[in-house]
Short mmCIF file of C-alpha atoms (C1' of nucleotides) in Angstrom, two decimals:
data_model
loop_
_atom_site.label_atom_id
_atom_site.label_comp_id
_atom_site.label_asym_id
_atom_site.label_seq_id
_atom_site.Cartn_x
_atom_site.Cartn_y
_atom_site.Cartn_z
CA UNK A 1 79.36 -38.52 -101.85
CA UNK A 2 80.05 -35.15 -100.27
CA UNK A 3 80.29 -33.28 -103.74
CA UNK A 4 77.58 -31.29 -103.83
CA UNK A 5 77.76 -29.86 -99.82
CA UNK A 6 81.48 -29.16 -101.25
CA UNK A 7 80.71 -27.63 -104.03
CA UNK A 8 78.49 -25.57 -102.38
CA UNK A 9 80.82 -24.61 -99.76
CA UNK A 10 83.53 -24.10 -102.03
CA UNK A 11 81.33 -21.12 -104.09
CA UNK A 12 80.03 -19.42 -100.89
CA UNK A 13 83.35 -19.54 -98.71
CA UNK A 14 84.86 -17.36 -101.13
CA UNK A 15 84.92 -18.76 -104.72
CA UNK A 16 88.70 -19.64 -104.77
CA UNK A 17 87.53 -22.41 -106.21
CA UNK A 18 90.66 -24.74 -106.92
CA UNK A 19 93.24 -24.02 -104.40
CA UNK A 20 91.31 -24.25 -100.92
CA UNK A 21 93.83 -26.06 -98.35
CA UNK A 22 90.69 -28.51 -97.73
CA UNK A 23 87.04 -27.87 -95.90
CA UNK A 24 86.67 -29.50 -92.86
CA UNK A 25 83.72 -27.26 -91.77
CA UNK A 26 81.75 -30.56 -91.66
CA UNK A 27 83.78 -32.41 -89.25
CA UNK A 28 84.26 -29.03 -87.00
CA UNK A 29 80.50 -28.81 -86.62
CA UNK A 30 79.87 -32.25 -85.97
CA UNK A 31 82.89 -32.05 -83.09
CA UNK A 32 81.13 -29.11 -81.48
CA UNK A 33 78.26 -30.67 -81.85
CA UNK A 34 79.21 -34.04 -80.32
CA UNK A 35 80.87 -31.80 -77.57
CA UNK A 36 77.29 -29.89 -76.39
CA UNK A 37 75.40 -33.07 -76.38
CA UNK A 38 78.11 -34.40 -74.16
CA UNK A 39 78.55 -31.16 -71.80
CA UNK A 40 74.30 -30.17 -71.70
CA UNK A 41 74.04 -33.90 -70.32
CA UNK A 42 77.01 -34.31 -68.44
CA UNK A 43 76.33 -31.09 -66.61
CA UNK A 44 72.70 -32.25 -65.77
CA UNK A 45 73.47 -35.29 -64.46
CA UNK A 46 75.97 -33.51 -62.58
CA UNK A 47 73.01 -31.11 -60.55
CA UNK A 48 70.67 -34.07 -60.07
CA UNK A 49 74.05 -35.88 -58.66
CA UNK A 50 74.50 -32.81 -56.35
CA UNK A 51 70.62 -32.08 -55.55
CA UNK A 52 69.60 -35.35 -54.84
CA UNK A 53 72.40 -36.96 -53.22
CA UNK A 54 74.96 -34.67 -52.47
CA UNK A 55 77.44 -36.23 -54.29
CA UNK A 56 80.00 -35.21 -57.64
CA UNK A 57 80.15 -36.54 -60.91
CA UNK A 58 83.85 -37.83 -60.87
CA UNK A 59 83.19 -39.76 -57.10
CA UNK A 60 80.14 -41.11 -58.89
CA UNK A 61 81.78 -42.31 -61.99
CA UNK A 62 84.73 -43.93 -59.95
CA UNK A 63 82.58 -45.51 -57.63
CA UNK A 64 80.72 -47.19 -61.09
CA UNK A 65 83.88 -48.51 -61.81
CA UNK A 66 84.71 -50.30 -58.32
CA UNK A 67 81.02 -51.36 -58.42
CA UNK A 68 81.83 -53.42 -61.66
CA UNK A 69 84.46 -55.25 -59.95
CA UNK A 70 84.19 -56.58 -56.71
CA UNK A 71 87.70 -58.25 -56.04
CA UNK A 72 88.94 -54.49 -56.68
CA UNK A 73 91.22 -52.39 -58.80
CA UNK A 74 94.53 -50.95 -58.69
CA UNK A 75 94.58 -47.27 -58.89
CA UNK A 76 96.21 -47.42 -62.50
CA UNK A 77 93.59 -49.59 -63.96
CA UNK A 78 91.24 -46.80 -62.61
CA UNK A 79 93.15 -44.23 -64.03
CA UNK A 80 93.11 -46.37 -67.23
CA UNK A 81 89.06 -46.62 -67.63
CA UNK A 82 88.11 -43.55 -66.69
CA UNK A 83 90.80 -42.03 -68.38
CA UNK A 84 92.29 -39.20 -66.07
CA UNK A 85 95.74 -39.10 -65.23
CA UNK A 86 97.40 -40.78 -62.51
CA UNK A 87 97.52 -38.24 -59.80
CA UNK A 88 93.68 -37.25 -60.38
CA UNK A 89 92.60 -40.60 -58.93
CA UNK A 90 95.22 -40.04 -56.37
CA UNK A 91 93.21 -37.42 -54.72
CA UNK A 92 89.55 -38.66 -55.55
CA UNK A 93 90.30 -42.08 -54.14
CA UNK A 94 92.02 -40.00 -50.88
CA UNK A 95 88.70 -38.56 -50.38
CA UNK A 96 86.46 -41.55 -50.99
CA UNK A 97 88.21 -43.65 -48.46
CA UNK A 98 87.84 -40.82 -45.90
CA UNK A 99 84.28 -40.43 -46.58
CA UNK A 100 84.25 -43.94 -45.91
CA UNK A 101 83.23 -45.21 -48.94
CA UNK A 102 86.26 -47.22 -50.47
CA UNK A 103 88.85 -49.63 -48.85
CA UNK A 104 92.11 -48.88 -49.87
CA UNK A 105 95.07 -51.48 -49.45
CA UNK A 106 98.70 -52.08 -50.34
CA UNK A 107 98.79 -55.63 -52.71
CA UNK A 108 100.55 -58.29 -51.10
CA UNK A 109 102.45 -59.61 -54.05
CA UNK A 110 103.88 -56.39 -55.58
CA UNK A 111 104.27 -53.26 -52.73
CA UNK A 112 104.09 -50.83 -55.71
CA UNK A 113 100.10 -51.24 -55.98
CA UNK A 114 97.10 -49.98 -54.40
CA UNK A 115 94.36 -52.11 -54.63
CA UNK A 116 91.00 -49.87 -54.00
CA UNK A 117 87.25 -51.52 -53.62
CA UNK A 118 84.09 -50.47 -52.16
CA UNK A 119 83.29 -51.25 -48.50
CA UNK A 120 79.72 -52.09 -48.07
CA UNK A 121 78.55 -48.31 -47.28
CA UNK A 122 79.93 -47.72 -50.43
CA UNK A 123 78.52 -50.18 -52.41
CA UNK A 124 74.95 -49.51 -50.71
CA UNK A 125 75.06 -45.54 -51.81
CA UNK A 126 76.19 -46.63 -55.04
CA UNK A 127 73.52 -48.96 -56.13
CA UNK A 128 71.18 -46.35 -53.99
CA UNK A 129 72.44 -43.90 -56.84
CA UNK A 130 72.56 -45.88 -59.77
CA UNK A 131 69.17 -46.57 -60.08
CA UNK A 132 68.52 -43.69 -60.01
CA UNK A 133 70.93 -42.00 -62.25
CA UNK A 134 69.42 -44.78 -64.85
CA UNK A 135 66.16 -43.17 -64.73
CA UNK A 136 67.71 -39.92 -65.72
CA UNK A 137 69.77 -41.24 -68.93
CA UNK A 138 66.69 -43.10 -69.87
CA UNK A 139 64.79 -39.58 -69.89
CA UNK A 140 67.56 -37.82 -70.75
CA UNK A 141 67.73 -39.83 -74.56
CA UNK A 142 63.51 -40.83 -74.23
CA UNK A 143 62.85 -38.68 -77.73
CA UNK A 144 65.05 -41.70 -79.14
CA UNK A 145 63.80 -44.66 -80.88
CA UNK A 146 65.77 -47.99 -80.32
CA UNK A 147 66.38 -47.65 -83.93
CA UNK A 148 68.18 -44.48 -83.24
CA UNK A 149 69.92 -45.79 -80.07
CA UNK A 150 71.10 -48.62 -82.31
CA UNK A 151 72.23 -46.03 -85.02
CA UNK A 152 74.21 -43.74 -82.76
CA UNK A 153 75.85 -46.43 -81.10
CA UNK A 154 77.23 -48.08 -84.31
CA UNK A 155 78.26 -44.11 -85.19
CA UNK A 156 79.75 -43.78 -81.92
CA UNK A 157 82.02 -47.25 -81.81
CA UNK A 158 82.75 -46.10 -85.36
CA UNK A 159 84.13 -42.34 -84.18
CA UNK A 160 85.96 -43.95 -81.22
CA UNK A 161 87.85 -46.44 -83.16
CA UNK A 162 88.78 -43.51 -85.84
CA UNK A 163 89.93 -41.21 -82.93
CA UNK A 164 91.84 -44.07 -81.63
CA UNK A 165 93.50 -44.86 -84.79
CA UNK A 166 94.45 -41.00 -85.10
CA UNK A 167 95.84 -40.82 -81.45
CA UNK A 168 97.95 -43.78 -82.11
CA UNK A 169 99.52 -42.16 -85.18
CA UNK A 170 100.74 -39.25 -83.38
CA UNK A 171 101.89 -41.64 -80.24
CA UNK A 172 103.70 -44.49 -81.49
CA UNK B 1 55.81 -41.69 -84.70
CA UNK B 2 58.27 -44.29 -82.47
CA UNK B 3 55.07 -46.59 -82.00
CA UNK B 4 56.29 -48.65 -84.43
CA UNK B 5 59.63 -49.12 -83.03
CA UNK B 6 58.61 -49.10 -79.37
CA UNK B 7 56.75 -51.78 -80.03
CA UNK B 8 59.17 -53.67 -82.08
CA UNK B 9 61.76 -52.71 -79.01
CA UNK B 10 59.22 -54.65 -76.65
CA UNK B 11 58.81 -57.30 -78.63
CA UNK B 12 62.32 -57.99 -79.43
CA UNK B 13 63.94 -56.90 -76.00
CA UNK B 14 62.69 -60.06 -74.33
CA UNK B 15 59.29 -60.03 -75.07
CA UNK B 16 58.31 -59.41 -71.39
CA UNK B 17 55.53 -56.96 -72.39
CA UNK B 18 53.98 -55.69 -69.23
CA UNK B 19 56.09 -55.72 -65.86
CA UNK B 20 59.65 -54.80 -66.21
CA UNK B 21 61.00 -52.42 -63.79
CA UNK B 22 62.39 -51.15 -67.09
CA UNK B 23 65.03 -51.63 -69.09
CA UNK B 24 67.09 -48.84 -69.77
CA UNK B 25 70.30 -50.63 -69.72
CA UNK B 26 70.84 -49.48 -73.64
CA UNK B 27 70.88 -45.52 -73.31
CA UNK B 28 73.15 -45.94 -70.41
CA UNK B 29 75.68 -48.20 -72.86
CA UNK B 30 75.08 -45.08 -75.53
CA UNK B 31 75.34 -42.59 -72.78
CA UNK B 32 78.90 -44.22 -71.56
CA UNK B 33 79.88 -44.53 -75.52
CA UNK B 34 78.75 -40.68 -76.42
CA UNK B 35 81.22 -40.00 -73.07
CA UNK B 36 83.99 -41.71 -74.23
CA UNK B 37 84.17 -40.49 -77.15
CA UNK B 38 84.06 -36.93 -76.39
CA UNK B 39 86.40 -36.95 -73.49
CA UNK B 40 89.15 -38.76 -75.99
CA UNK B 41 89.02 -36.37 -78.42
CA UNK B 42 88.83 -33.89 -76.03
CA UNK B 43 91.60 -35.30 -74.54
CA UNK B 44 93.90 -35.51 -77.87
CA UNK B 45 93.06 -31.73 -78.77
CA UNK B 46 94.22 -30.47 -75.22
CA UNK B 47 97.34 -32.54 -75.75
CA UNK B 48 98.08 -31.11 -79.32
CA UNK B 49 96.89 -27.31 -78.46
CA UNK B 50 99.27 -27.45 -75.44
CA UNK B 51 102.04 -29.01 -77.11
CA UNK B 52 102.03 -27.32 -80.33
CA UNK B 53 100.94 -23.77 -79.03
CA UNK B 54 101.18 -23.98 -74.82
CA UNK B 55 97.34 -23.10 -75.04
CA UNK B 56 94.80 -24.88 -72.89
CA UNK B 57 91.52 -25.90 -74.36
CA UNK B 58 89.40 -23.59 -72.30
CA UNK B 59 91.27 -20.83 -73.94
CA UNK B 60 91.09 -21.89 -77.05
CA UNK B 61 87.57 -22.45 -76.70
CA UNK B 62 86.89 -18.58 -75.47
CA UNK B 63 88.82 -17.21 -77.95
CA UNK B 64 86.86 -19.19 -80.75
CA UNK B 65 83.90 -17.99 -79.40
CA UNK B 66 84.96 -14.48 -79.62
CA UNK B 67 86.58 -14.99 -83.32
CA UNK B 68 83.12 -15.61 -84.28
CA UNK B 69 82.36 -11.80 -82.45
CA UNK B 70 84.10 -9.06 -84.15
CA UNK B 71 82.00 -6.03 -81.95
CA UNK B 72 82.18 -8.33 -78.91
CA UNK B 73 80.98 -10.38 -76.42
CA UNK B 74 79.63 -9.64 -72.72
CA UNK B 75 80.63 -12.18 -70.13
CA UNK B 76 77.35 -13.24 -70.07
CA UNK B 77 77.18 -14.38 -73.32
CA UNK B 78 80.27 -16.08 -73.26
CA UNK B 79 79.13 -18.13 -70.53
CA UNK B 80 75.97 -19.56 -71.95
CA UNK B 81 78.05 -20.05 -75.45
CA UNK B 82 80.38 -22.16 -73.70
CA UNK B 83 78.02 -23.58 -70.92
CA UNK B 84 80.36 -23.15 -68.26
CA UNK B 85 79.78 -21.11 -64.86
CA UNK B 86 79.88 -17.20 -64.85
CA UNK B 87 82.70 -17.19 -62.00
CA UNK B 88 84.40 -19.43 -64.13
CA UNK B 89 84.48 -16.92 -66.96
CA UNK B 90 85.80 -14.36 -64.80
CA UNK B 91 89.07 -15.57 -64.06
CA UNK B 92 89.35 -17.21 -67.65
CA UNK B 93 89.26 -14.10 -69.20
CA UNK B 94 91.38 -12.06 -66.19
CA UNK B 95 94.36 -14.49 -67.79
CA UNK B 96 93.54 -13.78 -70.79
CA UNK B 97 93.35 -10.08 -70.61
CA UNK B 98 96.66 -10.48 -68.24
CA UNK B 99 98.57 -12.21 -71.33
CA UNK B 100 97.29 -9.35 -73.96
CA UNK B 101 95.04 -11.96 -76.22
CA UNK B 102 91.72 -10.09 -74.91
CA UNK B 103 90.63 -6.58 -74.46
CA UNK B 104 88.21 -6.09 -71.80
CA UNK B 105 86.28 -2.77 -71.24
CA UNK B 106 82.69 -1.59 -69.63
CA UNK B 107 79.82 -1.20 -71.46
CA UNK B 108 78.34 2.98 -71.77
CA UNK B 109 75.69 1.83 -71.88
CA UNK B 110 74.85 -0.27 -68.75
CA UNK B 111 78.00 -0.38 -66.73
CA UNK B 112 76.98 -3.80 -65.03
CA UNK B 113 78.33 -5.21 -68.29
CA UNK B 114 81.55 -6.26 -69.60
CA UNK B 115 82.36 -6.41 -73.00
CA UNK B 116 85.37 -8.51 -74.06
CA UNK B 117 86.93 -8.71 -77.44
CA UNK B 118 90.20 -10.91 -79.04
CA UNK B 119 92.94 -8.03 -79.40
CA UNK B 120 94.63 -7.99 -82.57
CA UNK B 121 97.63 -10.12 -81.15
CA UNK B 122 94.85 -12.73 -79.66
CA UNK B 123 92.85 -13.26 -83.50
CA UNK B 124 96.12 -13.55 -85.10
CA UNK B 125 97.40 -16.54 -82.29
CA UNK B 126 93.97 -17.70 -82.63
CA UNK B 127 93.92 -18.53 -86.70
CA UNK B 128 97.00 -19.80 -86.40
CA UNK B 129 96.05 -22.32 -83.58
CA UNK B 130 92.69 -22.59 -85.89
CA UNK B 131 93.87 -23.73 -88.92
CA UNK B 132 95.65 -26.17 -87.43
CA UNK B 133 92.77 -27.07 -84.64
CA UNK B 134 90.79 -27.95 -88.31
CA UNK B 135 93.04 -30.72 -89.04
CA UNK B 136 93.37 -32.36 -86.10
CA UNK B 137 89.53 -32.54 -86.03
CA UNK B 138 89.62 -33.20 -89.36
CA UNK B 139 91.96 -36.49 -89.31
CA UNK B 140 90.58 -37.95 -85.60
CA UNK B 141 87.07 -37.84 -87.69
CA UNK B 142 89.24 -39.65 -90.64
CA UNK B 143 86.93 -43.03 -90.74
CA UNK B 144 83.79 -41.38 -90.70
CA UNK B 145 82.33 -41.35 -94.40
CA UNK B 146 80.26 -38.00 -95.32
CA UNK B 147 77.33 -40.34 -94.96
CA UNK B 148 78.21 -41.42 -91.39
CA UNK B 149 78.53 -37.39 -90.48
CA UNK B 150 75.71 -36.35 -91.96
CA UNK B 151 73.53 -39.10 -89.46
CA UNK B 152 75.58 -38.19 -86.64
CA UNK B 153 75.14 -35.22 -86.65
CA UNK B 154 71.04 -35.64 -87.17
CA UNK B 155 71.32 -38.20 -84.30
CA UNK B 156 73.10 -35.44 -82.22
CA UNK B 157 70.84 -32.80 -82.90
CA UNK B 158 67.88 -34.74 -81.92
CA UNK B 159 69.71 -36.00 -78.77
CA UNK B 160 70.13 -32.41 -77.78
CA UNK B 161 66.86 -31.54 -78.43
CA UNK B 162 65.70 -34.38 -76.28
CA UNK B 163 68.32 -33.48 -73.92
CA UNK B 164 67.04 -30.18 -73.48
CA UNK B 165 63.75 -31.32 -73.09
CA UNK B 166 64.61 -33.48 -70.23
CA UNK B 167 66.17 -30.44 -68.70
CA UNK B 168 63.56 -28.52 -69.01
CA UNK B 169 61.15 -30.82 -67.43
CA UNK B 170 63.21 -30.67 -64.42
CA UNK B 171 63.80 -26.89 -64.27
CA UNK B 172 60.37 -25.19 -65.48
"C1'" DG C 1 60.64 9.23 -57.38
"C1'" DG C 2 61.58 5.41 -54.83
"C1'" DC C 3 61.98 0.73 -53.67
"C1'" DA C 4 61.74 -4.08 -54.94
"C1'" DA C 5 62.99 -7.32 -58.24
"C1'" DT C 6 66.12 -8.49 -61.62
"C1'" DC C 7 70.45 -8.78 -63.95
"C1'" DA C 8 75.67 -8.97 -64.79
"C1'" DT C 9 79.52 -9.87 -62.67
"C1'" DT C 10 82.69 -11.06 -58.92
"C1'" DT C 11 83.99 -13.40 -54.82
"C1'" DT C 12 84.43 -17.42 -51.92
"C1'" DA C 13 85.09 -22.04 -50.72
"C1'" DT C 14 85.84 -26.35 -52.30
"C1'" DG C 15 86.94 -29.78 -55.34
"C1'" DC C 16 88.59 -31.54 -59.88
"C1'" DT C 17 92.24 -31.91 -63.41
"C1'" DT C 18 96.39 -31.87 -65.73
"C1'" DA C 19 101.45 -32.28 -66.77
"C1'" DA C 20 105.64 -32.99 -64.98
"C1'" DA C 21 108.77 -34.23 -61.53
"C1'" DA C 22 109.79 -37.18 -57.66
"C1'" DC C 23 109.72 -41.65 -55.23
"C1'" DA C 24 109.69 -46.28 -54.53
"C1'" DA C 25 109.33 -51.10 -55.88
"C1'" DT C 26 109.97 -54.47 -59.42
"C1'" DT C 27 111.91 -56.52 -63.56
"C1'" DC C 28 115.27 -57.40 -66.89
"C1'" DG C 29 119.70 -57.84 -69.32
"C1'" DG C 30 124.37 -58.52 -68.88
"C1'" DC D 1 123.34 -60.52 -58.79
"C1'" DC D 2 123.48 -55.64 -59.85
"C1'" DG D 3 122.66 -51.61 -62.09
"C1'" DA D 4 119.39 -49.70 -65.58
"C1'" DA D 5 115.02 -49.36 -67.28
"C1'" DT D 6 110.28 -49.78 -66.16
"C1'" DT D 7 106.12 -49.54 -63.53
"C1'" DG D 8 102.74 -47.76 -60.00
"C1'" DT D 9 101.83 -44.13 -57.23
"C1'" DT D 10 102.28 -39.59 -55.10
"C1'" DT D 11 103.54 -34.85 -55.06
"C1'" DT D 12 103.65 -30.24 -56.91
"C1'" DA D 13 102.21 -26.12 -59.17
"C1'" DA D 14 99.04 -24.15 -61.90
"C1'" DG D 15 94.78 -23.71 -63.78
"C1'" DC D 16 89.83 -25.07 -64.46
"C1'" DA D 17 85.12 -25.60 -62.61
"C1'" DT D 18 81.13 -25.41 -59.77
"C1'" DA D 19 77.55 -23.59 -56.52
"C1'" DA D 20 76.28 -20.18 -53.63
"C1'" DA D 21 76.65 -15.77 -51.64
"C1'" DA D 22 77.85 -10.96 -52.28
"C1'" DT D 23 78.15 -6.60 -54.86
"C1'" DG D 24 76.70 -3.14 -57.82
"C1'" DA D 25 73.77 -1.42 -61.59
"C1'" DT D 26 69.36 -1.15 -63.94
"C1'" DT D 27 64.50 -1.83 -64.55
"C1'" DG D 28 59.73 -1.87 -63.52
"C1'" DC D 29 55.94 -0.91 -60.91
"C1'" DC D 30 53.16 1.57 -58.15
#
DNA sequence: GGCAATCATTTTATGCTTAAAACAATTCGG
DNA sequence: CCGAATTGTTTTAAGCATAAAATGATTGCC
């Protein structure tokens, strides 16, 4: 399938012809490109975030999470979903429940875990936000047909579980 | 050109036609997929480029923009490459400069400007890191047939463009 | 020619993020 | 049971990142 692009690379690269190590221009540019689209959203959701309600991307996000479970979370099941390490929640959660916007308590069964969930401010702002925020994605991607939505998703699942697979190998 | 689709998409959505608040529930789920993909690849090339070289990925990242640069970049430029904030540029390349991989000097021309370039000792750590940088992309991108790149990276572009767009809109 | 607007960069204040080490509570194997 | 892993969280040190204000240089417009 990807003869003639190689071809074609292989001539104007340099004509070495037979002994290239392997091209992986292809997968390079799609990366970078995969990381703009990611970073030119991320970082405009992160102004509107800011302008309109004051608030930053990573209390948003964990808030999202708490708002998807309403008996709570521990802090490592946090960590977990939005992948960040450990000590990263640590702090955001520190803040959140001084802002008053999370209830933080010590489990009753196991004295190891935190369990974290939003107290009703919280879960007000949240929802306040979210609707919001919805609006934005929605114009954010609106040059998209469903077709296309439906197209990068199945792309997407299909990158994830290939990443996945090549973390694993290195991480037994 | 999406009429088609759109109205395919209203039909088949739930075939409420008229009165939804709107449904934008997809583009979030694509939004959320695009995120986690990037940030666990992201993830797994900051693990490798720190464990295999002690880099970080925001170094790596300014000296591949500056591989591509031979006469050059102003800090400037470097900032919009990368999309990151000017102040944040500053002290990325003040450690870089501090560790010998960049040389930094005032332009003759217009002394507001500050043109950095890799030093010989920062391009040769770079291709080295490079190279290998390739195949880690190369092999967490494994699953995806040429096919499936070639579409993702169509998809991507027009999300950017629409992206962009959307920005744009905001910020006139 | 001079002064306002613009431009490139730096500084400041604050917050996010990580990796690694430290702590503390639980579980498990002998 | 009891010590050795394991697990959940916090701490630490360093670096990354942003927005906004400050500084210094250049340009453009009377």
């Amino acid at each position: 399938m990807p003869v003639v692009s190689d071809c074609i690379n292989m001539l104007d690269s340099e004509t070495k012809a037979v002994e290239t190590p392997e091209d992986h221009a292809e997968e390079l540019r799609l990366w970078l490109r995969l990381l703009t689209c990611t970073t030119l959203i991320e970082g405009e959701v992160r102004g509107r975030l800011r302008q309109r309600f004051d608030v930053t991307l990573p209390r948003f996000d964990l808030m999202a999470q708490l708002d998807k479970a309403p008996d709570g979370m521990t802090l490592s099941d946090v960590s977990k979903r939005m992948m960040v390490s450990n000590g990263n929640v640590t702090g955001l959660v520190e803040r959140l429940v001084e802002s008053g916007h999370l209830d933080r308590r010590t489990s009753e069964t196991d004295r190891r875990v935190q369990v974290i969930r939003l107290t009703k401010l919280g879960r007000a702002e949240f929802r306040r936000m979210a609707a919001e925020h919805e609006t934005w994605i929605a114009d954010l991607f609106a040059d998209l047909t469903p077709k296309d939505v439906r197209e990068l998703m199945r792309l997407l699942a299909k990158t994830k579980a290939s990443a996945q697979k090549s973390a694993a190998r290195r991480r037994p």
